Short mmCIF file of C-alpha atoms in Angstrom, two decimals:
data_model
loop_
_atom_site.label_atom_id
_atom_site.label_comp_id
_atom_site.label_asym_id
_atom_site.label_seq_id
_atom_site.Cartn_x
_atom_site.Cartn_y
_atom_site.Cartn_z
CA UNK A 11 12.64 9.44 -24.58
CA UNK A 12 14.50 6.55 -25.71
CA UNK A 13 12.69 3.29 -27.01
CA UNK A 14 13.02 -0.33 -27.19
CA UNK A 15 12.19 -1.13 -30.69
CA UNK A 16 10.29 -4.63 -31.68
CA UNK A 17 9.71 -6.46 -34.65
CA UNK A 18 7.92 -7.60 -36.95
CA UNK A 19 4.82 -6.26 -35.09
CA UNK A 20 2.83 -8.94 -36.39
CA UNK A 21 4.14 -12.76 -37.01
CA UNK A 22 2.11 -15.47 -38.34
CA UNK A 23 3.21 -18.91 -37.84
CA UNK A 24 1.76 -22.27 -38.59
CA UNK A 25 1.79 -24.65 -35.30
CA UNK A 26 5.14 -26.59 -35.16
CA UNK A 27 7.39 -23.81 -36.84
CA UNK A 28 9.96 -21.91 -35.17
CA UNK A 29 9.60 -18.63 -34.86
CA UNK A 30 12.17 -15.51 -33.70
CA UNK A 31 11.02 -12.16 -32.49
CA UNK A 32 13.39 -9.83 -32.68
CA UNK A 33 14.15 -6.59 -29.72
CA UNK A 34 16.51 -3.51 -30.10
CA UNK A 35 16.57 -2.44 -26.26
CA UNK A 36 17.64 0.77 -25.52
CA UNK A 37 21.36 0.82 -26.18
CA UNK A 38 23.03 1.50 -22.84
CA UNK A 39 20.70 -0.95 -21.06
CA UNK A 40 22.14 -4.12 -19.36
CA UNK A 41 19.29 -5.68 -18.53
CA UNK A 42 17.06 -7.78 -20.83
CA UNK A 43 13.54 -9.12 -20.47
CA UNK A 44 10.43 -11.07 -22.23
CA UNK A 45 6.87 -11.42 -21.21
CA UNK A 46 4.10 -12.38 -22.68
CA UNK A 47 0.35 -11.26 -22.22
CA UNK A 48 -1.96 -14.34 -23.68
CA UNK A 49 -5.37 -12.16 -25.12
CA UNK A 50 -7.90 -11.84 -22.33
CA UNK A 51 -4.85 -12.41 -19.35
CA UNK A 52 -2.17 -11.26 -17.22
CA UNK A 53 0.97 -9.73 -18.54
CA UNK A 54 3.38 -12.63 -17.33
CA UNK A 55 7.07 -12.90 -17.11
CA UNK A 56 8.82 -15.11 -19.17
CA UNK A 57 12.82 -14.20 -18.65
CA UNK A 58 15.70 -12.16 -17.80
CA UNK A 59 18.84 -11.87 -19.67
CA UNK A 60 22.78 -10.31 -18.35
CA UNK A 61 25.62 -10.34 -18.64
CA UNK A 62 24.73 -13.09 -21.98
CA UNK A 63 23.23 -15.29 -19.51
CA UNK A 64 19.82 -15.99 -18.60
CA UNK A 65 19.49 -14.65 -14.47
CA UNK A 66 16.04 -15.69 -14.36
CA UNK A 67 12.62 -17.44 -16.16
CA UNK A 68 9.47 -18.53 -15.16
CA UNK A 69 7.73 -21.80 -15.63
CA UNK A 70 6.63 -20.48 -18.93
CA UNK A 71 9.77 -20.60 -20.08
CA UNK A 72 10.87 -23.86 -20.75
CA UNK A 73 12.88 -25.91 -23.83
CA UNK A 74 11.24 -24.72 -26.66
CA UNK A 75 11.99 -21.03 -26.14
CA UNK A 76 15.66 -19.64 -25.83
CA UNK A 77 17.27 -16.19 -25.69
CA UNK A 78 20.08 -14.64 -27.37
CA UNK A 79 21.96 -11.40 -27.76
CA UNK A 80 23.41 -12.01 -30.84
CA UNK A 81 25.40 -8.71 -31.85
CA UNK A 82 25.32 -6.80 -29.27
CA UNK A 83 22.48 -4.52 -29.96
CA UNK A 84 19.24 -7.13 -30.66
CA UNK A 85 17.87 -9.30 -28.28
CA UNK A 86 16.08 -11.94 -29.94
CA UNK A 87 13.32 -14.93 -27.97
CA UNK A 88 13.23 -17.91 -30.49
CA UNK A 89 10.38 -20.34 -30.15
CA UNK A 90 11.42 -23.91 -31.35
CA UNK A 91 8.14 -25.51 -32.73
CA UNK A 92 5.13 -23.37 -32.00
CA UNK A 93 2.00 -24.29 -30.12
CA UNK A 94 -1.34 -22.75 -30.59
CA UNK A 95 -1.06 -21.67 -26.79
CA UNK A 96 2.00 -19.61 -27.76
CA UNK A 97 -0.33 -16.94 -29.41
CA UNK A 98 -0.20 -14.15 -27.57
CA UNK A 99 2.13 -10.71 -27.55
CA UNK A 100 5.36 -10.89 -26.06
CA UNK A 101 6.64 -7.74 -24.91
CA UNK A 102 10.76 -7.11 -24.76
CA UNK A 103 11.58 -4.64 -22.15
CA UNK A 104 15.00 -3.74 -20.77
CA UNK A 105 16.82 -1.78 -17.48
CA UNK A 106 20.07 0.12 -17.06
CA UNK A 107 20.49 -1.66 -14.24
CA UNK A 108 18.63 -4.07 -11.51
CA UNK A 109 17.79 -3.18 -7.60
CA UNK A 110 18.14 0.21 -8.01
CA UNK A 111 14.85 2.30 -7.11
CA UNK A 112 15.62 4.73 -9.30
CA UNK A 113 15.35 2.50 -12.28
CA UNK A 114 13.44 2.22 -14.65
CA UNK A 115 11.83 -0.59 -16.95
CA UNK A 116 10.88 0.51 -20.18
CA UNK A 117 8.89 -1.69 -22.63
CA UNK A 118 8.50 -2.16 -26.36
CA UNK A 119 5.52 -1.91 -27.98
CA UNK A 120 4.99 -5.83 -28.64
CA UNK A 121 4.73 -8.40 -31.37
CA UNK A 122 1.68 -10.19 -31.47
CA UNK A 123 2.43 -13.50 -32.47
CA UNK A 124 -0.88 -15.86 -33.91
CA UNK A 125 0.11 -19.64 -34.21
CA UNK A 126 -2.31 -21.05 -36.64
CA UNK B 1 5.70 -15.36 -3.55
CA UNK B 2 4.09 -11.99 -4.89
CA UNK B 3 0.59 -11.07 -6.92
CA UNK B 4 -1.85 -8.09 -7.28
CA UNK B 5 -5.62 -7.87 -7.70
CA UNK B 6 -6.73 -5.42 -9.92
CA UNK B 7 -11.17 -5.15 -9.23
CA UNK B 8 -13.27 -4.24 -12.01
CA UNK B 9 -12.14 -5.47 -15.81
CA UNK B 10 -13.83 -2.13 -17.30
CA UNK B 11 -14.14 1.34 -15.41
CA UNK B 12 -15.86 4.06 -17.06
CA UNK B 13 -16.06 7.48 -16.07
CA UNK B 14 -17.19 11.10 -17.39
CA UNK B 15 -14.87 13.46 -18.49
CA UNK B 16 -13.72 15.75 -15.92
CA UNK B 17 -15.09 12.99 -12.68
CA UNK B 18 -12.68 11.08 -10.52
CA UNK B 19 -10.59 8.07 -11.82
CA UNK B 20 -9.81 5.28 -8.89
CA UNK B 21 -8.69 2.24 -10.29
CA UNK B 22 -8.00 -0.56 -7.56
CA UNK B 23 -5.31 -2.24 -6.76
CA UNK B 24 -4.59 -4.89 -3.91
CA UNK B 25 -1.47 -6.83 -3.47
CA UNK B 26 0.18 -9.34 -1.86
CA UNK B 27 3.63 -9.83 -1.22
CA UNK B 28 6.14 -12.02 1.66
CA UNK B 29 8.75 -9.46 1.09
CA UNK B 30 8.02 -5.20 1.18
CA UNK B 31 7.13 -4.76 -2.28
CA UNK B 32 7.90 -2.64 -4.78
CA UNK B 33 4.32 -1.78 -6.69
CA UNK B 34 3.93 -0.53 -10.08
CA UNK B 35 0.87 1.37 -12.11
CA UNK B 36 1.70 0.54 -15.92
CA UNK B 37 -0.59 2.05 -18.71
CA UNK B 38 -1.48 0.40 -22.26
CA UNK B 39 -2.78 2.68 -25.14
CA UNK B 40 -3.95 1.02 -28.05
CA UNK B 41 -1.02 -0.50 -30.16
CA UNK B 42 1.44 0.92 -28.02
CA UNK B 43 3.51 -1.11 -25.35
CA UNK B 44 3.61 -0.70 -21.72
CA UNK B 45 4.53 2.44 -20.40
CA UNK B 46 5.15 3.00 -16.38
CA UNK B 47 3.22 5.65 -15.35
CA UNK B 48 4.19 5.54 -11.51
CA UNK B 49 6.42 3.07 -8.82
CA UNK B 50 6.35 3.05 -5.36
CA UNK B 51 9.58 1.78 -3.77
CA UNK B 52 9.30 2.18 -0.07
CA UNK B 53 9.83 6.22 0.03
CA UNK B 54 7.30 7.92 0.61
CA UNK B 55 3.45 6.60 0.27
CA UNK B 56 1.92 9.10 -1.62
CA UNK B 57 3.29 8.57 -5.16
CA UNK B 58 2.63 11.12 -8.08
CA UNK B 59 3.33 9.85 -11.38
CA UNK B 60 2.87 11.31 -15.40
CA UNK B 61 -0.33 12.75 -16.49
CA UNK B 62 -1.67 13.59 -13.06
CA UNK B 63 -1.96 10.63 -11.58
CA UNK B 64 -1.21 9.41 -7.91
CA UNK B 65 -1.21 5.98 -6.27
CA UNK B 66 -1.08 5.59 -2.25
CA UNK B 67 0.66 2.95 -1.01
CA UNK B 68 -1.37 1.65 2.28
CA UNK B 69 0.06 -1.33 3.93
CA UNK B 70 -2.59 -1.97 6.57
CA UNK B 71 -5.20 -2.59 3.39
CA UNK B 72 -2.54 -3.87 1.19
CA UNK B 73 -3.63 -1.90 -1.81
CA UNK B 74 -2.09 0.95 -4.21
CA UNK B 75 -5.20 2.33 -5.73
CA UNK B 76 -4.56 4.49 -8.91
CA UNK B 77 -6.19 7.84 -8.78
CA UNK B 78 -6.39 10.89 -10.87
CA UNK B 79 -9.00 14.13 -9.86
CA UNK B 80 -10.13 14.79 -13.37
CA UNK B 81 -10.55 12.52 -16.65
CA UNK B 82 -9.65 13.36 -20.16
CA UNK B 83 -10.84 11.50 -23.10
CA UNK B 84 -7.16 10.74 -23.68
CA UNK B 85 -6.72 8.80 -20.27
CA UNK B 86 -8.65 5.92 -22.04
CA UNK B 87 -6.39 2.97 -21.81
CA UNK B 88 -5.60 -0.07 -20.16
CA UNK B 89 -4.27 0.24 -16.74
CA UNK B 90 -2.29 -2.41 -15.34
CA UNK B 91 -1.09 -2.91 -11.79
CA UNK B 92 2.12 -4.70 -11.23
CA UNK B 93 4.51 -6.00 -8.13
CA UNK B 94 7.66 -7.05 -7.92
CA UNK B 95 10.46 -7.72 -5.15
CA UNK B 96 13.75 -5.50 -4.76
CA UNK B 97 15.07 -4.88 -8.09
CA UNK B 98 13.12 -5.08 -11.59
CA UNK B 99 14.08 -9.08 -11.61
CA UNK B 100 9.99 -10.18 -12.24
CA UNK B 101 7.49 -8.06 -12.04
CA UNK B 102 3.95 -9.28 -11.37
CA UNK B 103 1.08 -7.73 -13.19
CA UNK B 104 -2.12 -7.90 -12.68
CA UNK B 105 -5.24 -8.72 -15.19
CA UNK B 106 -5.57 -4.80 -15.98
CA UNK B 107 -8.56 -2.49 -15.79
CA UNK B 108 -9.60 -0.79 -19.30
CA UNK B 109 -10.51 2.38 -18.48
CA UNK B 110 -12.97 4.25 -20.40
CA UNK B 111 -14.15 7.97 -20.26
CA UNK B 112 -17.25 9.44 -21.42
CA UNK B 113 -17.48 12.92 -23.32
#
């Protein structure tokens, strides 16, 4: 089965750096995604990515992180300056394609990012 | 605006005894519900969806999920354990399309030789 690939699989930052984790999602997939899952807590959505635009985020998702697709094959979340409440693993996931009940989601395996 | 309940953190269970894993939602639009399992170091893998066809859902590994609207739940079920079903389970909802999906806090599921 085909897989969306994330790395590093660990990242250690120090609070105030910026930070990029990096996705390969599946290569004929349109649709992009982040969440995160904060140790102990719900998996929580963070933001969707077409079409080079961003079609939806959450409250989460606010000025210090942004999205980018910058060659056409990785999908990257960049945190600006780090918090210590931006430890957690984020999970990249992507979709052929969106409102079709047939689709599926499929999900890397996470990078677990500690902010020291 | 859309969540799920999942009740009980930890579930353990003896090899070869029932698995239910519970599962309540809630939802202002017919939902689209989602069972998502979490091995250890591995991502999220969808195990079964329910999408408004029929109620009885059978996903990978032998497991089955019943959608039942008038109790607003989608319990996870599965006749007989195996050692390897030990994981985290994770319900999840979300609205037509794959847009946001909702998970809930997840059930670790443990099974006892």
């Amino acid at each position: 089965e085909p897989e969306v690939t994330q790395t590093p699989s660990h990242q250690v930052t120090q609070m105030g750096q910026e930070v990029i984790l990096r996705c390969v999602p599946i290569s004929n997939h349109l649709y992009f995604y982040w969440y995160r899952q904060i140790l102990g807590q719900k998996v929580e959505f963070l933001v969707s990515f077409y079409n080079n635009e961003i079609s939806e985020k959450s409250e989460i998702f606010d000025d210090q992180f942004s999205v980018e697709r910058p060659d056409g094959s990785n999908f990257t979340l960049k945190i600006r300056s780090t918090k210590l409440e931006d430890s957690a693993m984020y999970f990249c996931a992507s979709s052929e394609r969106q409102g079709n009940t047939n689709e599926k989601l499929f999900f890397g395996s996470g990078t677990q990012l500690s902010v020291l | 605006a859309q969540s799920v309940t999942q009740l009980g953190s930890h579930v353990s269970v003896s090899e070869g005894a029932l698995v239910l894993l519970r599962c309540n939602y809630s939802s202002s639009v017919p939902p689209y519900l989602f069972w998502y399992v979490q091995y250890p170091n591995q991502g999220l893998q969808l195990l079964l969806k329910y999408t408004s066809a029929a109620t009885l859902v059978k996903g990978i590994n032998g497991f089955e999920a019943e959608f039942k609207k008038s109790e607003t739940s989608f319990h996870l079920t599965k006749p007989s354990a195996h050692m390897s079903d030990a994981a985290e389970y994770f319900c999840a909802v979300s609205g037509v399309g794959y847009q946001k999906v909702t998970f809930g806090t997840g059930t670790k599921l443990q099974v006892i030789p």
